[in-house]
PDB file of C-alpha atoms in Angstrom:
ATOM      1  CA  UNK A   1       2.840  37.812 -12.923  1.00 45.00           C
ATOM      2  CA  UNK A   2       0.966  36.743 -15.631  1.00 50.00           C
ATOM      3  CA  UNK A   3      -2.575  34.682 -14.855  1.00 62.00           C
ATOM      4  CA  UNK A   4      -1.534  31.687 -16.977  1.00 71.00           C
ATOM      5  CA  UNK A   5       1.573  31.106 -14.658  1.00 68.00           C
ATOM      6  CA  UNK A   6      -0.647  31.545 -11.593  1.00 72.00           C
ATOM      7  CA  UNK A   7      -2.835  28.746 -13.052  1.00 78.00           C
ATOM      8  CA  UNK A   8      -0.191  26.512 -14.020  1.00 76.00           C
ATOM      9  CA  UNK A   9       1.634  26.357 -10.607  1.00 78.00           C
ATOM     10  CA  UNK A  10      -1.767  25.432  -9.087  1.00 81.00           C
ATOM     11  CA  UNK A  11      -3.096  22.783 -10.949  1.00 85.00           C
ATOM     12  CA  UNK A  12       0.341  21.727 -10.584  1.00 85.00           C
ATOM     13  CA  UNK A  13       0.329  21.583  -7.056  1.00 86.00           C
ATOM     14  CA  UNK A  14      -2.841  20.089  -6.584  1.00 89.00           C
ATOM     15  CA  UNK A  15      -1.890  17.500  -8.558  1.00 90.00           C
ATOM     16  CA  UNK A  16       0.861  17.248  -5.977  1.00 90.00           C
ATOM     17  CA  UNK A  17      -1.157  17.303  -3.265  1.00 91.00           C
ATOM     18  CA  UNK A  18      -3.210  15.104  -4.464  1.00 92.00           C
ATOM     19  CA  UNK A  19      -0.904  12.098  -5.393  1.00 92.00           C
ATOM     20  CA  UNK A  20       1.206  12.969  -1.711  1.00 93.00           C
ATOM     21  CA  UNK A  21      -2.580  12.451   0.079  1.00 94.00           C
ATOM     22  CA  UNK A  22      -2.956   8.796  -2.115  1.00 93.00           C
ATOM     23  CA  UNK A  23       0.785   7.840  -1.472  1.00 92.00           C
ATOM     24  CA  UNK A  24      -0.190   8.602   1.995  1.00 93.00           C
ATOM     25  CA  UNK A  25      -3.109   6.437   2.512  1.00 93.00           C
ATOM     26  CA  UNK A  26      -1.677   3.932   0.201  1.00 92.00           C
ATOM     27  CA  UNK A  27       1.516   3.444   2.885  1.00 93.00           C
ATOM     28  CA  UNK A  28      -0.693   3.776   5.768  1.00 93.00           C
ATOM     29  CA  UNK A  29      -2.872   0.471   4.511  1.00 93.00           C
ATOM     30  CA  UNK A  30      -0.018  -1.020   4.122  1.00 93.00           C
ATOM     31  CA  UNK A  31       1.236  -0.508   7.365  1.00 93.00           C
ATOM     32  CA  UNK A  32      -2.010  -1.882   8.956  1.00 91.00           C
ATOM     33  CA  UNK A  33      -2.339  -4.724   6.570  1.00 93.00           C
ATOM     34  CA  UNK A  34      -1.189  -7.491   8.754  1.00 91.00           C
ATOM     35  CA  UNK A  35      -2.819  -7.052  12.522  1.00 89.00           C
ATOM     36  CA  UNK A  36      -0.330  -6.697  15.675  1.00 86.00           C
ATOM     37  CA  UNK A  37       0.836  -9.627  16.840  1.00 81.00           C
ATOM     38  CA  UNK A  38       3.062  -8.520  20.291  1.00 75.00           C
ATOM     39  CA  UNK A  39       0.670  -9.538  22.617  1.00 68.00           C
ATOM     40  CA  UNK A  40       0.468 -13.027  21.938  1.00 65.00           C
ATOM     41  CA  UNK A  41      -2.687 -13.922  24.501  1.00 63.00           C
ATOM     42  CA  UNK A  42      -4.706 -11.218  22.666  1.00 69.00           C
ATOM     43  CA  UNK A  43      -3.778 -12.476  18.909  1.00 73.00           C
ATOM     44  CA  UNK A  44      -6.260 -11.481  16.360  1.00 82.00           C
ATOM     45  CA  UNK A  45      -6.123 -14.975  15.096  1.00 83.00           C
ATOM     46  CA  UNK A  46      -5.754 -18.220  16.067  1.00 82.00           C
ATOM     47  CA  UNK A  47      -5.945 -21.964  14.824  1.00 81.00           C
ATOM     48  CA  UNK A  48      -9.443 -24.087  14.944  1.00 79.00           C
ATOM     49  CA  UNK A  49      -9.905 -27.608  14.160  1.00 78.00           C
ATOM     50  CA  UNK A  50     -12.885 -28.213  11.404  1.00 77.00           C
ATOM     51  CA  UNK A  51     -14.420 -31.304  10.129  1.00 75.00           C
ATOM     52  CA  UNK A  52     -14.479 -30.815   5.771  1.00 72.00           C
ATOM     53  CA  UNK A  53     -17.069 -32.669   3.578  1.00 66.00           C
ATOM     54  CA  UNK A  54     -15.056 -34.069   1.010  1.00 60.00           C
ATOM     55  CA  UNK A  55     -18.270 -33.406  -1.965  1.00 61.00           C
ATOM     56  CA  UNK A  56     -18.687 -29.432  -1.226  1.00 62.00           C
ATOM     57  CA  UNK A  57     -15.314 -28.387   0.623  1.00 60.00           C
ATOM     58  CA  UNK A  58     -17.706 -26.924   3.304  1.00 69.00           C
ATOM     59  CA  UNK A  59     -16.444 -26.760   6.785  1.00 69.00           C
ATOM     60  CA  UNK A  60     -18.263 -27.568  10.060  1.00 67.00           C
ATOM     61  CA  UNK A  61     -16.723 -27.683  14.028  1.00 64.00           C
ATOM     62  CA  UNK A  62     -15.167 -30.773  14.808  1.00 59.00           C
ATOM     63  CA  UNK A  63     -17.206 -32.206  18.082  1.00 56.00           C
ATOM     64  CA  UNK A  64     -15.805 -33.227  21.286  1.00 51.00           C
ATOM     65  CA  UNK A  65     -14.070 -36.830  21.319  1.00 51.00           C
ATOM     66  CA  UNK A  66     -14.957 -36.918  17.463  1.00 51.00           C
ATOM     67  CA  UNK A  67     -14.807 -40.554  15.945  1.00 53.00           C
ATOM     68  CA  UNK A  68     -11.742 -41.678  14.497  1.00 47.00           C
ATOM     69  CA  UNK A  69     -12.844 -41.710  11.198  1.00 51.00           C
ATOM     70  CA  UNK A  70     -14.217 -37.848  11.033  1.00 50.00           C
ATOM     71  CA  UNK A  71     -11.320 -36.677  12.886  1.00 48.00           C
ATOM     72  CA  UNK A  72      -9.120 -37.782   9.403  1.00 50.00           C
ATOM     73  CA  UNK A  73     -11.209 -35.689   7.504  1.00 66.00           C
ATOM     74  CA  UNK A  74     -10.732 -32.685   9.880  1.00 74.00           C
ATOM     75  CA  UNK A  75      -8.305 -29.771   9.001  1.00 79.00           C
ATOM     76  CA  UNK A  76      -6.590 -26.573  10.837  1.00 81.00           C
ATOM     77  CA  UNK A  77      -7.724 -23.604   9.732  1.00 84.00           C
ATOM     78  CA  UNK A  78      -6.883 -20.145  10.340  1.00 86.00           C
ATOM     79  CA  UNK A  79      -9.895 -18.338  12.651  1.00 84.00           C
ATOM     80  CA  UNK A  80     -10.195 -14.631  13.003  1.00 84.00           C
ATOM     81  CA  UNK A  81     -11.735 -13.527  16.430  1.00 77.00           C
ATOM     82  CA  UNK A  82     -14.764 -11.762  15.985  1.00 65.00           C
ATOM     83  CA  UNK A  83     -13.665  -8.637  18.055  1.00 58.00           C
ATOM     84  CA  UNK A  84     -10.666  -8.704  15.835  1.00 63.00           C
ATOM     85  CA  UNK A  85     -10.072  -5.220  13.941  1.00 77.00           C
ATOM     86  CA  UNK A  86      -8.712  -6.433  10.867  1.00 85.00           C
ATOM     87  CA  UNK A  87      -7.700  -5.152   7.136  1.00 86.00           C
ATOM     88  CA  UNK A  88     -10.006  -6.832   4.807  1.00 88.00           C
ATOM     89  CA  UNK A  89      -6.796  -7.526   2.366  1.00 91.00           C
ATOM     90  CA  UNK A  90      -5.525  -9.412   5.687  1.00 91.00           C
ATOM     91  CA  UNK A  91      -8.837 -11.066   5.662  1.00 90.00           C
ATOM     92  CA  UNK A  92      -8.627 -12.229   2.091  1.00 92.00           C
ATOM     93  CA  UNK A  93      -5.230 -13.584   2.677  1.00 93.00           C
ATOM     94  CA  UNK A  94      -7.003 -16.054   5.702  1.00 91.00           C
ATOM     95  CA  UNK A  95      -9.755 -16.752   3.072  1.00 90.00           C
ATOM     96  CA  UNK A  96      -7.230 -17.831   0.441  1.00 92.00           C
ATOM     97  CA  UNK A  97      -5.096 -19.297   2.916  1.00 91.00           C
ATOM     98  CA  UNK A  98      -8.079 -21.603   4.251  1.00 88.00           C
ATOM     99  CA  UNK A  99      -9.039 -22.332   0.778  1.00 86.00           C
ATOM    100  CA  UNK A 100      -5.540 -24.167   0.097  1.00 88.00           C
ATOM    101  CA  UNK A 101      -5.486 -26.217   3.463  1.00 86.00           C
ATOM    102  CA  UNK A 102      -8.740 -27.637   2.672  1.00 82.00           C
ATOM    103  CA  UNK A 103      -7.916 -28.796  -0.825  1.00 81.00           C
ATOM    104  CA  UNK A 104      -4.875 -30.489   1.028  1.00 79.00           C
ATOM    105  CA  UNK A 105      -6.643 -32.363   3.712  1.00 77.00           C
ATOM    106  CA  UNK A 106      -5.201 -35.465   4.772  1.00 73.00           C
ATOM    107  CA  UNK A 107      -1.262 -34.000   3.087  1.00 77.00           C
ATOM    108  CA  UNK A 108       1.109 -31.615   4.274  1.00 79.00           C
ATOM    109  CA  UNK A 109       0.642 -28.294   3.596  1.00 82.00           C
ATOM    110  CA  UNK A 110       3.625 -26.536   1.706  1.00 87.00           C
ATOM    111  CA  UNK A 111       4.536 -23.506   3.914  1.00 89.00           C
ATOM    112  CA  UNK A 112       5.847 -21.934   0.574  1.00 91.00           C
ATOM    113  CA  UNK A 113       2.540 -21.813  -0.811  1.00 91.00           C
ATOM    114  CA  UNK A 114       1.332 -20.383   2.028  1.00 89.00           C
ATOM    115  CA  UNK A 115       3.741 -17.577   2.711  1.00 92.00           C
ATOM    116  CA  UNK A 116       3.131 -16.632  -0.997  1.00 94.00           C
ATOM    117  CA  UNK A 117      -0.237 -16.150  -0.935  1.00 92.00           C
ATOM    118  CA  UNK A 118       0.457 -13.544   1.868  1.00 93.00           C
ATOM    119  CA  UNK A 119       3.705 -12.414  -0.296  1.00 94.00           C
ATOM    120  CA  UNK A 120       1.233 -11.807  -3.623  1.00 93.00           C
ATOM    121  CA  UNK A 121      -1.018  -9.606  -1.485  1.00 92.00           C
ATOM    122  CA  UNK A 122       1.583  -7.574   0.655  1.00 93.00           C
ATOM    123  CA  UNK A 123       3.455  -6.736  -2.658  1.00 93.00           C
ATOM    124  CA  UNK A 124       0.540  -5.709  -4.519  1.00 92.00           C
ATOM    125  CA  UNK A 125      -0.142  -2.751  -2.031  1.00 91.00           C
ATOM    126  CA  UNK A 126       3.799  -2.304  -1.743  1.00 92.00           C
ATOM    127  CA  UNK A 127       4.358  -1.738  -5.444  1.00 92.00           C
ATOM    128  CA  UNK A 128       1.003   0.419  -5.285  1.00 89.00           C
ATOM    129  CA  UNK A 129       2.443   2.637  -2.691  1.00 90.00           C
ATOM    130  CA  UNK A 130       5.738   3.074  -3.627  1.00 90.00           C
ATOM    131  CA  UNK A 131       5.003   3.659  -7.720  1.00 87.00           C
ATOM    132  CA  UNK A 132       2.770   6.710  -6.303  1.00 87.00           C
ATOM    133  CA  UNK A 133       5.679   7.918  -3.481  1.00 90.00           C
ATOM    134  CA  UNK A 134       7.662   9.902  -6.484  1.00 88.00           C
ATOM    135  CA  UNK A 135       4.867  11.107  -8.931  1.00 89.00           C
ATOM    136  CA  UNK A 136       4.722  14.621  -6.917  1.00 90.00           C
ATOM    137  CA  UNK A 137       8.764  14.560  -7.889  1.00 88.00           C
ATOM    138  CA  UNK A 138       7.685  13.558 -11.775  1.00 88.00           C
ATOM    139  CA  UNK A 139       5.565  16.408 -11.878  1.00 87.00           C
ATOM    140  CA  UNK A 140       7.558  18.615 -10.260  1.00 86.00           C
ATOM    141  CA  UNK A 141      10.461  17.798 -12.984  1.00 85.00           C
ATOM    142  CA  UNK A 142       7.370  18.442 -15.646  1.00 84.00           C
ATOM    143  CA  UNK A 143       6.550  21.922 -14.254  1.00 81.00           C
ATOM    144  CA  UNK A 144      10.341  23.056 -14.316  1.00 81.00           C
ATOM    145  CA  UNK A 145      10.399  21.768 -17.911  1.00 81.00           C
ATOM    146  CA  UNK A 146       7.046  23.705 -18.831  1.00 79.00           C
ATOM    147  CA  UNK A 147       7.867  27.060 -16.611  1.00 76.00           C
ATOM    148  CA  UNK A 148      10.994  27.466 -18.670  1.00 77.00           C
ATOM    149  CA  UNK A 149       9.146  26.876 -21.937  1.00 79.00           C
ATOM    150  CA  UNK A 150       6.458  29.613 -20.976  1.00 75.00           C
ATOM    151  CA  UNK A 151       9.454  32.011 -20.070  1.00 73.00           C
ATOM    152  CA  UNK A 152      10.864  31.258 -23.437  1.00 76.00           C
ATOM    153  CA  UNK A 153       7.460  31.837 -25.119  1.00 76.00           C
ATOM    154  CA  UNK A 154       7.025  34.945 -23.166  1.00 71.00           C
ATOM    155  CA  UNK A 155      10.102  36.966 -24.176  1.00 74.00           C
ATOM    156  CA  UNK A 156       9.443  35.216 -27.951  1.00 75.00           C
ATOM    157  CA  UNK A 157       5.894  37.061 -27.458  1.00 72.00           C
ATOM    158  CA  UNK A 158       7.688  40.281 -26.560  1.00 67.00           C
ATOM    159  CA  UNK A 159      10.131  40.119 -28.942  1.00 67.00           C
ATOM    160  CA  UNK A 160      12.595  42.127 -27.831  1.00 69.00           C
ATOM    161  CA  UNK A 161      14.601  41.519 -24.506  1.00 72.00           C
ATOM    162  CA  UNK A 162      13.754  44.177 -21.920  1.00 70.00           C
ATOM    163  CA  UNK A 163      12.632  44.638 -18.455  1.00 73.00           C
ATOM    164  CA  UNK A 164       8.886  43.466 -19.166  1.00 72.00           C
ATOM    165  CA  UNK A 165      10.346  40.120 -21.154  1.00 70.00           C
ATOM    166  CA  UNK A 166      12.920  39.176 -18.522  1.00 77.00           C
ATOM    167  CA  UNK A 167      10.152  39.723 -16.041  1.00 74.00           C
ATOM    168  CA  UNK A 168       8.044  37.266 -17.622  1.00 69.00           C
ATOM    169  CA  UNK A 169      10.683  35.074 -17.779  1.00 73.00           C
ATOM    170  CA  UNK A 170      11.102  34.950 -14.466  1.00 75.00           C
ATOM    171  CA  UNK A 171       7.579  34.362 -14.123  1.00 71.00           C
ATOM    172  CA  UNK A 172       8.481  30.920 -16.023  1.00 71.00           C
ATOM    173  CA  UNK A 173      11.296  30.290 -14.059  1.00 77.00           C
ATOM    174  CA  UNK A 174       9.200  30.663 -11.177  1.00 77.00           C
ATOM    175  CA  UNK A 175       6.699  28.001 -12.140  1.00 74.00           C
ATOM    176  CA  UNK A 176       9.555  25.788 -12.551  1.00 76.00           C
ATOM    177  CA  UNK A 177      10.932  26.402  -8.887  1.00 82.00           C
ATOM    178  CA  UNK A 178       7.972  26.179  -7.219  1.00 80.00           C
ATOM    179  CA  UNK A 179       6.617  22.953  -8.889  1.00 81.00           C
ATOM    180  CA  UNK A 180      10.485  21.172  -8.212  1.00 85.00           C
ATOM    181  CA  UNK A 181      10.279  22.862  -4.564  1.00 87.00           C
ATOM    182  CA  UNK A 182       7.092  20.725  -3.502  1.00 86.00           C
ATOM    183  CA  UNK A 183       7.578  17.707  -5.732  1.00 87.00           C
ATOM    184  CA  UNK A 184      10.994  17.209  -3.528  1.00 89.00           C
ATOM    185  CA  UNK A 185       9.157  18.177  -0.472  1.00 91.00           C
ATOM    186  CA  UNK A 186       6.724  15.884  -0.912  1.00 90.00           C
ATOM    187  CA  UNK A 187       8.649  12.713  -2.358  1.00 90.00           C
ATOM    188  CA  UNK A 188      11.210  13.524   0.401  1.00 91.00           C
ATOM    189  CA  UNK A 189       8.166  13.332   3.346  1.00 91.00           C
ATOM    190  CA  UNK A 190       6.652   9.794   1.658  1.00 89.00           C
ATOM    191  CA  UNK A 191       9.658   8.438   0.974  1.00 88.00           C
ATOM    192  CA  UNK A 192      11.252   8.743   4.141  1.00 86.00           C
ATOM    193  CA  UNK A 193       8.905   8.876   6.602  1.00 89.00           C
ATOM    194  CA  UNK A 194       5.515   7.248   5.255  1.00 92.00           C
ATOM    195  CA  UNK A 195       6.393   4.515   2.864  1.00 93.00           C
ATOM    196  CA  UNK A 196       9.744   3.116   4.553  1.00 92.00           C
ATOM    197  CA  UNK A 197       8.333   3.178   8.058  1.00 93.00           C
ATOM    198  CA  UNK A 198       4.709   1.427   6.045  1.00 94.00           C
ATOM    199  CA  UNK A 199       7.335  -1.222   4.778  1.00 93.00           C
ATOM    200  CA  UNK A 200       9.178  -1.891   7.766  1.00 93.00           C
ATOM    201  CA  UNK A 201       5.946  -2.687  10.379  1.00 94.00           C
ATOM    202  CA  UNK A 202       4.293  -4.331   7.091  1.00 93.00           C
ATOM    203  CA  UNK A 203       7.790  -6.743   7.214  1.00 93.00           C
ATOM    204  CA  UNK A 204       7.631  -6.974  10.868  1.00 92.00           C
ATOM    205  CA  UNK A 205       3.864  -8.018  11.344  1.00 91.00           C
ATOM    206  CA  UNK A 206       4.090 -10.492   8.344  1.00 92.00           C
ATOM    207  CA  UNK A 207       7.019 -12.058   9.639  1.00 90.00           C
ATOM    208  CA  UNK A 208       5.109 -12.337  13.085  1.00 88.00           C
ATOM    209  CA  UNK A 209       1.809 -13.872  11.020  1.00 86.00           C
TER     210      UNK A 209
END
């Protein structure tokens, strides 16, 4: 088989590879992006009570039997325990979460706002995920289009149609095989065992949070 085929079918692979191992990891934070919340006595997070100066936003722990008047200027936050093991996309979603209750101290917070701020993040990774789940498959459909054109170009090159042309033909049609081969290998792994199985615990935990 000609070199050039050889070389085509493996940067095409890699490429492959390469977008199946991001896909992968891609899915897999997704998966862990909200923590487990089964056990409820061991929850990564909890609520604490903090007292909020009005001038800088900061937060400080509400004392013991706290006068009247600081306890209306107190808020519930979210609190992550410190021997938590969390995502630090999960950890932004607290910080922006936090951020909103404190700028509504004293009003109800909108549980709409809330859920969408963990809705913004969780679909951001989602649509990052799935977008690279079927590139292998894209490139896959590329290298069938470009093995049949350097068949083509190889019997043009010979110019006559015997043995030596239809063999490097079929060196074309080759590429073309192999590249579709993987890319639906690969796509077909992702899809359904990585990414769906990523969406569903992802669903699961946030509905949980």
């Amino acid at each position: 088989m000609p070199s050039i085929d050889l070389v085509v079918i493996g940067v095409i692979v890699v490429l492959q590879f390469a977008f199946f191992i991001y896909a992968y990891a891609r899915s897999t934070e997704l998966a862990e992006l909200f923590p487990d919340f089964a056990d409820r006595l061991r929850a990564p997070l909890g609520v604490a009570t903090r007292r909020v100066d009005p001038t800088t936003g900061e937060t400080t722990k509400l004392p013991p039997r706290a006068p009247e008047s600081e306890q209306g200027r107190s808020v519930e936050l979210l609190d992550v325990r410190s021997s938590s093991n969390i995502s630090d996309r999960f950890r932004k979603i607290v910080n922006v979460t936090n951020d909103y209750l404190k700028s509504v101290v004293g009003l109800p917070a909108d549980f709409e706002i809330v859920r969408d701020v963990a809705d913004r993040v969780s679909d951001t990774l989602e649509d990052s995920a799935s977008s690279a789940v079927s590139t292998p498959l894209y490139l896959g459909l590329m290298g069938t289009f470009l093995g049949v054109i350097i068949g083509l170009v190889n019997i043009t090159a010979h110019g006559t149609i015997d043995d030596e042309s239809i063999n490097a033909f079929l060196g074309g049609v080759f590429i073309a095989m192999t590249a579709s081969l993987f890319g639906l290998l690969l796509t077909t792994i992702n899809n359904n065992f990585v990414f769906r199985r990523a969406k569903t615990q992802c669903d699961e935990r946030k509905n949980d949070y």
